[in-house]
Amino acid sequence: MALAALGVVVLDCPDPGALAGFYAEVLGGSVEGEGDWVDLKVPGGQSLAFQAAPGHVAPAWPASGHSQQFHLDLTVDDLDEAERGVLALGAKPLDTDDRSRGWRVYADPAGHPFCLCRC
């Protein structure tokens, strides 16, 4: 028997509303709240929350001396199309060496790594 249930995944960032808006464009859903804590209600999925973190330092990827801390794997049908979309929204590619794999790594506008994965 589980001791707890997962409530929400929270991402620290400098601007919760802006980062929630980025992920709302990527995943769909509705942004709720404002200020230091903003929620993204994703249809049929786990909600994400965004918390203001003054002095936020983005994780380094890849770097043996710095952990990426966490990342999101987002499944897509078409990697090229999804890539064009996330780049237009402000994501930055982190790994462009091997385009033949079924996944690609990016940083969101606050620097958190995430992957687009072909389903």
mmCIF file of N, CA and C in Angstrom:
data_model
loop_
_atom_site.group_PDB
_atom_site.id
_atom_site.type_symbol
_atom_site.label_atom_id
_atom_site.label_comp_id
_atom_site.label_asym_id
_atom_site.label_seq_id
_atom_site.Cartn_x
_atom_site.Cartn_y
_atom_site.Cartn_z
ATOM 1 N N MET A 1 0.839 -1.182 0.000
ATOM 2 C CA MET A 1 0.000 0.000 0.000
ATOM 3 C C MET A 1 0.882 1.243 0.000
ATOM 4 N N ALA A 2 0.538 2.208 -0.820
ATOM 5 C CA ALA A 2 1.307 3.443 -0.922
ATOM 6 C C ALA A 2 1.126 4.298 0.323
ATOM 7 N N LEU A 3 2.159 5.013 0.677
ATOM 8 C CA LEU A 3 2.082 5.937 1.806
ATOM 9 C C LEU A 3 1.545 7.295 1.401
ATOM 10 N N ALA A 4 1.630 7.611 0.120
ATOM 11 C CA ALA A 4 1.192 8.920 -0.346
ATOM 12 C C ALA A 4 0.811 8.828 -1.819
ATOM 13 N N ALA A 5 0.182 9.878 -2.311
ATOM 14 C CA ALA A 5 -0.150 9.999 -3.726
ATOM 15 C C ALA A 5 0.531 11.254 -4.259
ATOM 16 N N LEU A 6 0.966 11.209 -5.495
ATOM 17 C CA LEU A 6 1.603 12.365 -6.109
ATOM 18 C C LEU A 6 0.576 13.462 -6.308
ATOM 19 N N GLY A 7 0.829 14.621 -5.730
ATOM 20 C CA GLY A 7 -0.082 15.742 -5.880
ATOM 21 C C GLY A 7 0.226 16.533 -7.130
ATOM 22 N N VAL A 8 1.446 17.039 -7.241
ATOM 23 C CA VAL A 8 1.819 17.874 -8.376
ATOM 24 C C VAL A 8 3.336 17.919 -8.476
ATOM 25 N N VAL A 9 3.845 18.066 -9.677
ATOM 26 C CA VAL A 9 5.260 18.314 -9.914
ATOM 27 C C VAL A 9 5.426 19.827 -9.974
ATOM 28 N N VAL A 10 6.369 20.373 -9.197
ATOM 29 C CA VAL A 10 6.565 21.810 -9.095
ATOM 30 C C VAL A 10 7.923 22.183 -9.683
ATOM 31 N N LEU A 11 7.926 23.156 -10.581
ATOM 32 C CA LEU A 11 9.160 23.650 -11.172
ATOM 33 C C LEU A 11 9.471 25.026 -10.603
ATOM 34 N N ASP A 12 10.641 25.186 -10.001
ATOM 35 C CA ASP A 12 11.091 26.502 -9.576
ATOM 36 C C ASP A 12 11.498 27.286 -10.816
ATOM 37 N N CYS A 13 11.236 28.576 -10.807
ATOM 38 C CA CYS A 13 11.553 29.400 -11.976
ATOM 39 C C CYS A 13 11.485 30.874 -11.595
ATOM 40 N N PRO A 14 12.025 31.747 -12.444
ATOM 41 C CA PRO A 14 11.970 33.167 -12.134
ATOM 42 C C PRO A 14 10.605 33.807 -12.388
ATOM 43 N N ASP A 15 9.814 33.265 -13.330
ATOM 44 C CA ASP A 15 8.517 33.860 -13.693
ATOM 45 C C ASP A 15 7.481 32.746 -13.883
ATOM 46 N N PRO A 16 6.750 32.392 -12.818
ATOM 47 C CA PRO A 16 5.809 31.276 -12.897
ATOM 48 C C PRO A 16 4.757 31.414 -13.995
ATOM 49 N N GLY A 17 4.209 32.600 -14.187
ATOM 50 C CA GLY A 17 3.185 32.786 -15.214
ATOM 51 C C GLY A 17 3.721 32.545 -16.612
ATOM 52 N N ALA A 18 4.912 33.049 -16.875
ATOM 53 C CA ALA A 18 5.512 32.878 -18.204
ATOM 54 C C ALA A 18 5.838 31.414 -18.480
ATOM 55 N N LEU A 19 6.404 30.722 -17.497
ATOM 56 C CA LEU A 19 6.765 29.321 -17.723
ATOM 57 C C LEU A 19 5.516 28.446 -17.824
ATOM 58 N N ALA A 20 4.493 28.736 -17.031
ATOM 59 C CA ALA A 20 3.227 28.008 -17.159
ATOM 60 C C ALA A 20 2.631 28.230 -18.541
ATOM 61 N N GLY A 21 2.732 29.442 -19.056
ATOM 62 C CA GLY A 21 2.242 29.737 -20.401
ATOM 63 C C GLY A 21 2.992 28.960 -21.466
ATOM 64 N N PHE A 22 4.315 28.828 -21.316
ATOM 65 C CA PHE A 22 5.111 28.033 -22.252
ATOM 66 C C PHE A 22 4.594 26.601 -22.288
ATOM 67 N N TYR A 23 4.465 25.974 -21.107
ATOM 68 C CA TYR A 23 4.017 24.580 -21.063
ATOM 69 C C TYR A 23 2.553 24.434 -21.469
ATOM 70 N N ALA A 24 1.735 25.444 -21.251
ATOM 71 C CA ALA A 24 0.343 25.389 -21.730
ATOM 72 C C ALA A 24 0.311 25.340 -23.249
ATOM 73 N N GLU A 25 1.204 26.063 -23.916
ATOM 74 C CA GLU A 25 1.279 26.025 -25.374
ATOM 75 C C GLU A 25 1.790 24.667 -25.859
ATOM 76 N N VAL A 26 2.702 24.065 -25.106
ATOM 77 C CA VAL A 26 3.278 22.765 -25.493
ATOM 78 C C VAL A 26 2.303 21.628 -25.213
ATOM 79 N N LEU A 27 1.681 21.617 -24.021
ATOM 80 C CA LEU A 27 0.867 20.484 -23.566
ATOM 81 C C LEU A 27 -0.635 20.708 -23.651
ATOM 82 N N GLY A 28 -1.060 21.951 -23.840
ATOM 83 C CA GLY A 28 -2.474 22.266 -23.726
ATOM 84 C C GLY A 28 -2.816 22.492 -22.263
ATOM 85 N N GLY A 29 -4.058 22.736 -21.991
ATOM 86 C CA GLY A 29 -4.480 22.918 -20.615
ATOM 87 C C GLY A 29 -4.730 24.367 -20.272
ATOM 88 N N SER A 30 -5.017 24.593 -19.011
ATOM 89 C CA SER A 30 -5.354 25.940 -18.563
ATOM 90 C C SER A 30 -4.445 26.362 -17.421
ATOM 91 N N VAL A 31 -4.013 27.608 -17.500
ATOM 92 C CA VAL A 31 -3.171 28.208 -16.467
ATOM 93 C C VAL A 31 -4.086 28.816 -15.418
ATOM 94 N N GLU A 32 -3.818 28.480 -14.156
ATOM 95 C CA GLU A 32 -4.633 28.987 -13.053
ATOM 96 C C GLU A 32 -3.739 29.623 -12.008
ATOM 97 N N GLY A 33 -4.125 30.795 -11.562
ATOM 98 C CA GLY A 33 -3.371 31.509 -10.535
ATOM 99 C C GLY A 33 -2.431 32.520 -11.151
ATOM 100 N N GLU A 34 -1.778 33.255 -10.259
ATOM 101 C CA GLU A 34 -0.812 34.257 -10.680
ATOM 102 C C GLU A 34 0.113 34.541 -9.514
ATOM 103 N N GLY A 35 1.143 35.290 -9.769
ATOM 104 C CA GLY A 35 2.076 35.629 -8.701
ATOM 105 C C GLY A 35 3.120 34.555 -8.506
ATOM 106 N N ASP A 36 3.369 34.226 -7.233
ATOM 107 C CA ASP A 36 4.463 33.319 -6.888
ATOM 108 C C ASP A 36 4.154 31.839 -7.105
ATOM 109 N N TRP A 37 2.898 31.486 -7.369
ATOM 110 C CA TRP A 37 2.516 30.093 -7.587
ATOM 111 C C TRP A 37 1.449 30.040 -8.677
ATOM 112 N N VAL A 38 1.725 29.268 -9.727
ATOM 113 C CA VAL A 38 0.789 29.141 -10.836
ATOM 114 C C VAL A 38 0.651 27.658 -11.167
ATOM 115 N N ASP A 39 -0.576 27.217 -11.416
ATOM 116 C CA ASP A 39 -0.837 25.823 -11.780
ATOM 117 C C ASP A 39 -1.167 25.721 -13.255
ATOM 118 N N LEU A 40 -0.786 24.597 -13.851
ATOM 119 C CA LEU A 40 -1.199 24.258 -15.207
ATOM 120 C C LEU A 40 -1.987 22.959 -15.112
ATOM 121 N N LYS A 41 -3.273 23.039 -15.392
ATOM 122 C CA LYS A 41 -4.138 21.869 -15.403
ATOM 123 C C LYS A 41 -4.094 21.273 -16.798
ATOM 124 N N VAL A 42 -3.491 20.109 -16.932
ATOM 125 C CA VAL A 42 -3.308 19.459 -18.223
ATOM 126 C C VAL A 42 -4.450 18.481 -18.447
ATOM 127 N N PRO A 43 -5.135 18.556 -19.600
ATOM 128 C CA PRO A 43 -6.258 17.647 -19.837
ATOM 129 C C PRO A 43 -5.806 16.194 -19.821
ATOM 130 N N GLY A 44 -6.468 15.407 -18.990
ATOM 131 C CA GLY A 44 -6.189 13.974 -18.945
ATOM 132 C C GLY A 44 -4.821 13.612 -18.407
ATOM 133 N N GLY A 45 -4.141 14.537 -17.754
ATOM 134 C CA GLY A 45 -2.797 14.240 -17.273
ATOM 135 C C GLY A 45 -2.513 14.861 -15.927
ATOM 136 N N GLN A 46 -1.297 14.699 -15.503
ATOM 137 C CA GLN A 46 -0.830 15.238 -14.235
ATOM 138 C C GLN A 46 -0.663 16.752 -14.351
ATOM 139 N N SER A 47 -1.140 17.472 -13.366
ATOM 140 C CA SER A 47 -0.949 18.917 -13.345
ATOM 141 C C SER A 47 0.509 19.253 -13.055
ATOM 142 N N LEU A 48 0.925 20.418 -13.506
ATOM 143 C CA LEU A 48 2.238 20.957 -13.176
ATOM 144 C C LEU A 48 2.028 22.249 -12.412
ATOM 145 N N ALA A 49 2.948 22.572 -11.526
ATOM 146 C CA ALA A 49 2.899 23.842 -10.810
ATOM 147 C C ALA A 49 4.237 24.545 -11.004
ATOM 148 N N PHE A 50 4.193 25.870 -10.925
ATOM 149 C CA PHE A 50 5.368 26.701 -11.132
ATOM 150 C C PHE A 50 5.469 27.666 -9.968
ATOM 151 N N GLN A 51 6.640 27.682 -9.332
ATOM 152 C CA GLN A 51 6.838 28.461 -8.118
ATOM 153 C C GLN A 51 7.966 29.459 -8.335
ATOM 154 N N ALA A 52 7.728 30.704 -7.918
ATOM 155 C CA ALA A 52 8.767 31.727 -8.033
ATOM 156 C C ALA A 52 9.952 31.357 -7.153
ATOM 157 N N ALA A 53 11.134 31.473 -7.734
ATOM 158 C CA ALA A 53 12.365 31.181 -7.014
ATOM 159 C C ALA A 53 13.366 32.293 -7.320
ATOM 160 N N PRO A 54 13.366 33.333 -6.514
ATOM 161 C CA PRO A 54 14.328 34.411 -6.742
ATOM 162 C C PRO A 54 15.752 33.858 -6.765
ATOM 163 N N GLY A 55 16.531 34.295 -7.721
ATOM 164 C CA GLY A 55 17.894 33.798 -7.844
ATOM 165 C C GLY A 55 17.989 32.432 -8.487
ATOM 166 N N HIS A 56 16.902 31.990 -9.125
ATOM 167 C CA HIS A 56 16.891 30.673 -9.768
ATOM 168 C C HIS A 56 18.086 30.530 -10.706
ATOM 169 N N VAL A 57 18.775 29.411 -10.598
ATOM 170 C CA VAL A 57 19.878 29.084 -11.497
ATOM 171 C C VAL A 57 19.461 27.840 -12.261
ATOM 172 N N ALA A 58 19.441 27.946 -13.580
ATOM 173 C CA ALA A 58 19.035 26.807 -14.413
ATOM 174 C C ALA A 58 20.015 25.657 -14.261
ATOM 175 N N PRO A 59 19.515 24.413 -14.304
ATOM 176 C CA PRO A 59 20.405 23.262 -14.251
ATOM 177 C C PRO A 59 21.288 23.204 -15.497
ATOM 178 N N ALA A 60 22.414 22.546 -15.377
ATOM 179 C CA ALA A 60 23.309 22.355 -16.518
ATOM 180 C C ALA A 60 23.055 20.982 -17.127
ATOM 181 N N TRP A 61 23.039 20.909 -18.448
ATOM 182 C CA TRP A 61 22.852 19.630 -19.125
ATOM 183 C C TRP A 61 23.709 19.589 -20.357
ATOM 184 N N PRO A 62 24.376 18.535 -20.664
ATOM 185 C CA PRO A 62 24.829 17.554 -19.670
ATOM 186 C C PRO A 62 26.088 18.071 -19.007
ATOM 187 N N ALA A 63 26.264 17.808 -17.796
ATOM 188 C CA ALA A 63 27.458 18.217 -17.073
ATOM 189 C C ALA A 63 27.659 17.266 -15.905
ATOM 190 N N SER A 64 28.803 16.636 -15.878
ATOM 191 C CA SER A 64 29.050 15.651 -14.815
ATOM 192 C C SER A 64 29.101 16.295 -13.438
ATOM 193 N N GLY A 65 29.451 17.571 -13.366
ATOM 194 C CA GLY A 65 29.547 18.236 -12.076
ATOM 195 C C GLY A 65 28.259 18.888 -11.614
ATOM 196 N N HIS A 66 27.224 18.913 -12.474
ATOM 197 C CA HIS A 66 25.958 19.546 -12.130
ATOM 198 C C HIS A 66 24.819 18.641 -12.556
ATOM 199 N N SER A 67 23.941 18.348 -11.652
ATOM 200 C CA SER A 67 22.799 17.496 -11.959
ATOM 201 C C SER A 67 21.756 18.267 -12.749
ATOM 202 N N GLN A 68 21.060 17.569 -13.657
ATOM 203 C CA GLN A 68 19.946 18.216 -14.344
ATOM 204 C C GLN A 68 18.741 18.351 -13.413
ATOM 205 N N GLN A 69 18.770 17.735 -12.252
ATOM 206 C CA GLN A 69 17.769 17.814 -11.197
ATOM 207 C C GLN A 69 16.504 17.041 -11.522
ATOM 208 N N PHE A 70 15.931 17.219 -12.666
ATOM 209 C CA PHE A 70 14.784 16.457 -13.138
ATOM 210 C C PHE A 70 14.605 16.828 -14.597
ATOM 211 N N HIS A 71 13.781 16.082 -15.306
ATOM 212 C CA HIS A 71 13.387 16.498 -16.650
ATOM 213 C C HIS A 71 12.044 15.889 -16.981
ATOM 214 N N LEU A 72 11.377 16.465 -17.968
ATOM 215 C CA LEU A 72 10.101 15.958 -18.442
ATOM 216 C C LEU A 72 10.316 15.259 -19.773
ATOM 217 N N ASP A 73 9.725 14.090 -19.943
ATOM 218 C CA ASP A 73 9.674 13.412 -21.237
ATOM 219 C C ASP A 73 8.282 13.645 -21.815
ATOM 220 N N LEU A 74 8.225 14.306 -22.956
ATOM 221 C CA LEU A 74 6.961 14.636 -23.606
ATOM 222 C C LEU A 74 6.866 13.829 -24.893
ATOM 223 N N THR A 75 5.828 13.009 -25.023
ATOM 224 C CA THR A 75 5.696 12.155 -26.196
ATOM 225 C C THR A 75 5.004 12.911 -27.334
ATOM 226 N N VAL A 76 5.508 12.692 -28.552
ATOM 227 C CA VAL A 76 4.992 13.365 -29.740
ATOM 228 C C VAL A 76 4.927 12.369 -30.892
ATOM 229 N N ASP A 77 4.091 12.664 -31.878
ATOM 230 C CA ASP A 77 4.014 11.836 -33.082
ATOM 231 C C ASP A 77 5.107 12.203 -34.084
ATOM 232 N N ASP A 78 5.406 13.494 -34.215
ATOM 233 C CA ASP A 78 6.337 13.979 -35.227
ATOM 234 C C ASP A 78 7.382 14.864 -34.548
ATOM 235 N N LEU A 79 8.608 14.364 -34.429
ATOM 236 C CA LEU A 79 9.670 15.108 -33.748
ATOM 237 C C LEU A 79 9.975 16.441 -34.424
ATOM 238 N N ASP A 80 10.055 16.448 -35.741
ATOM 239 C CA ASP A 80 10.396 17.690 -36.441
ATOM 240 C C ASP A 80 9.339 18.765 -36.224
ATOM 241 N N GLU A 81 8.079 18.389 -36.335
ATOM 242 C CA GLU A 81 6.991 19.343 -36.134
ATOM 243 C C GLU A 81 6.973 19.857 -34.699
ATOM 244 N N ALA A 82 7.113 18.947 -33.738
ATOM 245 C CA ALA A 82 7.118 19.350 -32.330
ATOM 246 C C ALA A 82 8.320 20.245 -32.032
ATOM 247 N N GLU A 83 9.458 19.918 -32.629
ATOM 248 C CA GLU A 83 10.647 20.748 -32.424
ATOM 249 C C GLU A 83 10.413 22.169 -32.927
ATOM 250 N N ARG A 84 9.870 22.312 -34.122
ATOM 251 C CA ARG A 84 9.590 23.643 -34.641
ATOM 252 C C ARG A 84 8.683 24.413 -33.673
ATOM 253 N N GLY A 85 7.700 23.728 -33.119
ATOM 254 C CA GLY A 85 6.771 24.380 -32.200
ATOM 255 C C GLY A 85 7.429 24.842 -30.914
ATOM 256 N N VAL A 86 8.216 23.969 -30.268
ATOM 257 C CA VAL A 86 8.819 24.361 -28.990
ATOM 258 C C VAL A 86 9.891 25.433 -29.188
ATOM 259 N N LEU A 87 10.609 25.382 -30.307
ATOM 260 C CA LEU A 87 11.609 26.426 -30.574
ATOM 261 C C LEU A 87 10.924 27.774 -30.785
ATOM 262 N N ALA A 88 9.790 27.777 -31.477
ATOM 263 C CA ALA A 88 9.042 29.018 -31.690
ATOM 264 C C ALA A 88 8.530 29.597 -30.373
ATOM 265 N N LEU A 89 8.310 28.728 -29.377
ATOM 266 C CA LEU A 89 7.832 29.176 -28.072
ATOM 267 C C LEU A 89 8.956 29.611 -27.139
ATOM 268 N N GLY A 90 10.206 29.449 -27.563
ATOM 269 C CA GLY A 90 11.328 29.909 -26.737
ATOM 270 C C GLY A 90 12.208 28.827 -26.167
ATOM 271 N N ALA A 91 11.972 27.559 -26.499
ATOM 272 C CA ALA A 91 12.860 26.493 -26.036
ATOM 273 C C ALA A 91 14.202 26.612 -26.754
ATOM 274 N N LYS A 92 15.241 26.052 -26.120
ATOM 275 C CA LYS A 92 16.572 26.041 -26.718
ATOM 276 C C LYS A 92 17.036 24.593 -26.841
ATOM 277 N N PRO A 93 17.583 24.196 -27.986
ATOM 278 C CA PRO A 93 18.083 22.829 -28.123
ATOM 279 C C PRO A 93 19.330 22.632 -27.260
ATOM 280 N N LEU A 94 19.405 21.494 -26.587
ATOM 281 C CA LEU A 94 20.568 21.182 -25.765
ATOM 282 C C LEU A 94 21.440 20.096 -26.383
ATOM 283 N N ASP A 95 20.882 19.320 -27.285
ATOM 284 C CA ASP A 95 21.614 18.195 -27.843
ATOM 285 C C ASP A 95 21.214 18.023 -29.300
ATOM 286 N N THR A 96 22.071 18.453 -30.195
ATOM 287 C CA THR A 96 21.752 18.367 -31.621
ATOM 288 C C THR A 96 22.680 17.409 -32.360
ATOM 289 N N ASP A 97 23.473 16.630 -31.620
ATOM 290 C CA ASP A 97 24.464 15.756 -32.250
ATOM 291 C C ASP A 97 23.858 14.599 -33.026
ATOM 292 N N ASP A 98 22.849 13.948 -32.489
ATOM 293 C CA ASP A 98 22.303 12.741 -33.117
ATOM 294 C C ASP A 98 20.825 12.932 -33.413
ATOM 295 N N ARG A 99 20.504 13.244 -34.657
ATOM 296 C CA ARG A 99 19.117 13.492 -35.053
ATOM 297 C C ARG A 99 18.390 12.195 -35.429
ATOM 298 N N SER A 100 19.077 11.056 -35.394
ATOM 299 C CA SER A 100 18.443 9.792 -35.780
ATOM 300 C C SER A 100 17.740 9.104 -34.607
ATOM 301 N N ARG A 101 18.010 9.532 -33.396
ATOM 302 C CA ARG A 101 17.384 8.928 -32.217
ATOM 303 C C ARG A 101 15.903 9.246 -32.173
ATOM 304 N N GLY A 102 15.201 8.559 -31.311
ATOM 305 C CA GLY A 102 13.773 8.789 -31.121
ATOM 306 C C GLY A 102 13.472 9.847 -30.084
ATOM 307 N N TRP A 103 14.460 10.639 -29.674
ATOM 308 C CA TRP A 103 14.243 11.691 -28.689
ATOM 309 C C TRP A 103 15.232 12.826 -28.907
ATOM 310 N N ARG A 104 14.827 14.014 -28.462
ATOM 311 C CA ARG A 104 15.652 15.220 -28.552
ATOM 312 C C ARG A 104 15.532 16.008 -27.258
ATOM 313 N N VAL A 105 16.607 16.676 -26.875
ATOM 314 C CA VAL A 105 16.674 17.366 -25.584
ATOM 315 C C VAL A 105 16.677 18.884 -25.792
ATOM 316 N N TYR A 106 15.883 19.569 -24.965
ATOM 317 C CA TYR A 106 15.742 21.028 -25.027
ATOM 318 C C TYR A 106 15.759 21.592 -23.615
ATOM 319 N N ALA A 107 15.890 22.911 -23.527
ATOM 320 C CA ALA A 107 15.682 23.629 -22.272
ATOM 321 C C ALA A 107 14.464 24.526 -22.451
ATOM 322 N N ASP A 108 13.602 24.555 -21.435
ATOM 323 C CA ASP A 108 12.477 25.481 -21.479
ATOM 324 C C ASP A 108 13.003 26.905 -21.253
ATOM 325 N N PRO A 109 12.166 27.930 -21.335
ATOM 326 C CA PRO A 109 12.662 29.297 -21.182
ATOM 327 C C PRO A 109 13.339 29.597 -19.844
ATOM 328 N N ALA A 110 13.081 28.808 -18.811
ATOM 329 C CA ALA A 110 13.751 28.996 -17.524
ATOM 330 C C ALA A 110 14.976 28.098 -17.386
ATOM 331 N N GLY A 111 15.278 27.300 -18.411
ATOM 332 C CA GLY A 111 16.481 26.475 -18.403
ATOM 333 C C GLY A 111 16.288 25.034 -17.971
ATOM 334 N N HIS A 112 15.064 24.608 -17.625
ATOM 335 C CA HIS A 112 14.833 23.209 -17.233
ATOM 336 C C HIS A 112 14.918 22.314 -18.461
ATOM 337 N N PRO A 113 15.628 21.199 -18.376
ATOM 338 C CA PRO A 113 15.679 20.298 -19.531
ATOM 339 C C PRO A 113 14.380 19.517 -19.706
ATOM 340 N N PHE A 114 14.018 19.266 -20.963
ATOM 341 C CA PHE A 114 12.910 18.373 -21.280
ATOM 342 C C PHE A 114 13.215 17.689 -22.592
ATOM 343 N N CYS A 115 12.598 16.538 -22.800
ATOM 344 C CA CYS A 115 12.812 15.777 -24.018
ATOM 345 C C CYS A 115 11.509 15.646 -24.786
ATOM 346 N N LEU A 116 11.626 15.752 -26.090
ATOM 347 C CA LEU A 116 10.542 15.343 -26.984
ATOM 348 C C LEU A 116 10.876 13.926 -27.403
ATOM 349 N N CYS A 117 9.951 13.004 -27.200
ATOM 350 C CA CYS A 117 10.167 11.583 -27.477
ATOM 351 C C CYS A 117 9.130 11.083 -28.462
ATOM 352 N N ARG A 118 9.596 10.465 -29.523
ATOM 353 C CA ARG A 118 8.662 9.896 -30.518
ATOM 354 C C ARG A 118 7.929 8.738 -29.861
ATOM 355 N N CYS A 119 6.595 8.743 -30.003
ATOM 356 C CA CYS A 119 5.818 7.654 -29.400
ATOM 357 C C CYS A 119 5.716 6.468 -30.335
#
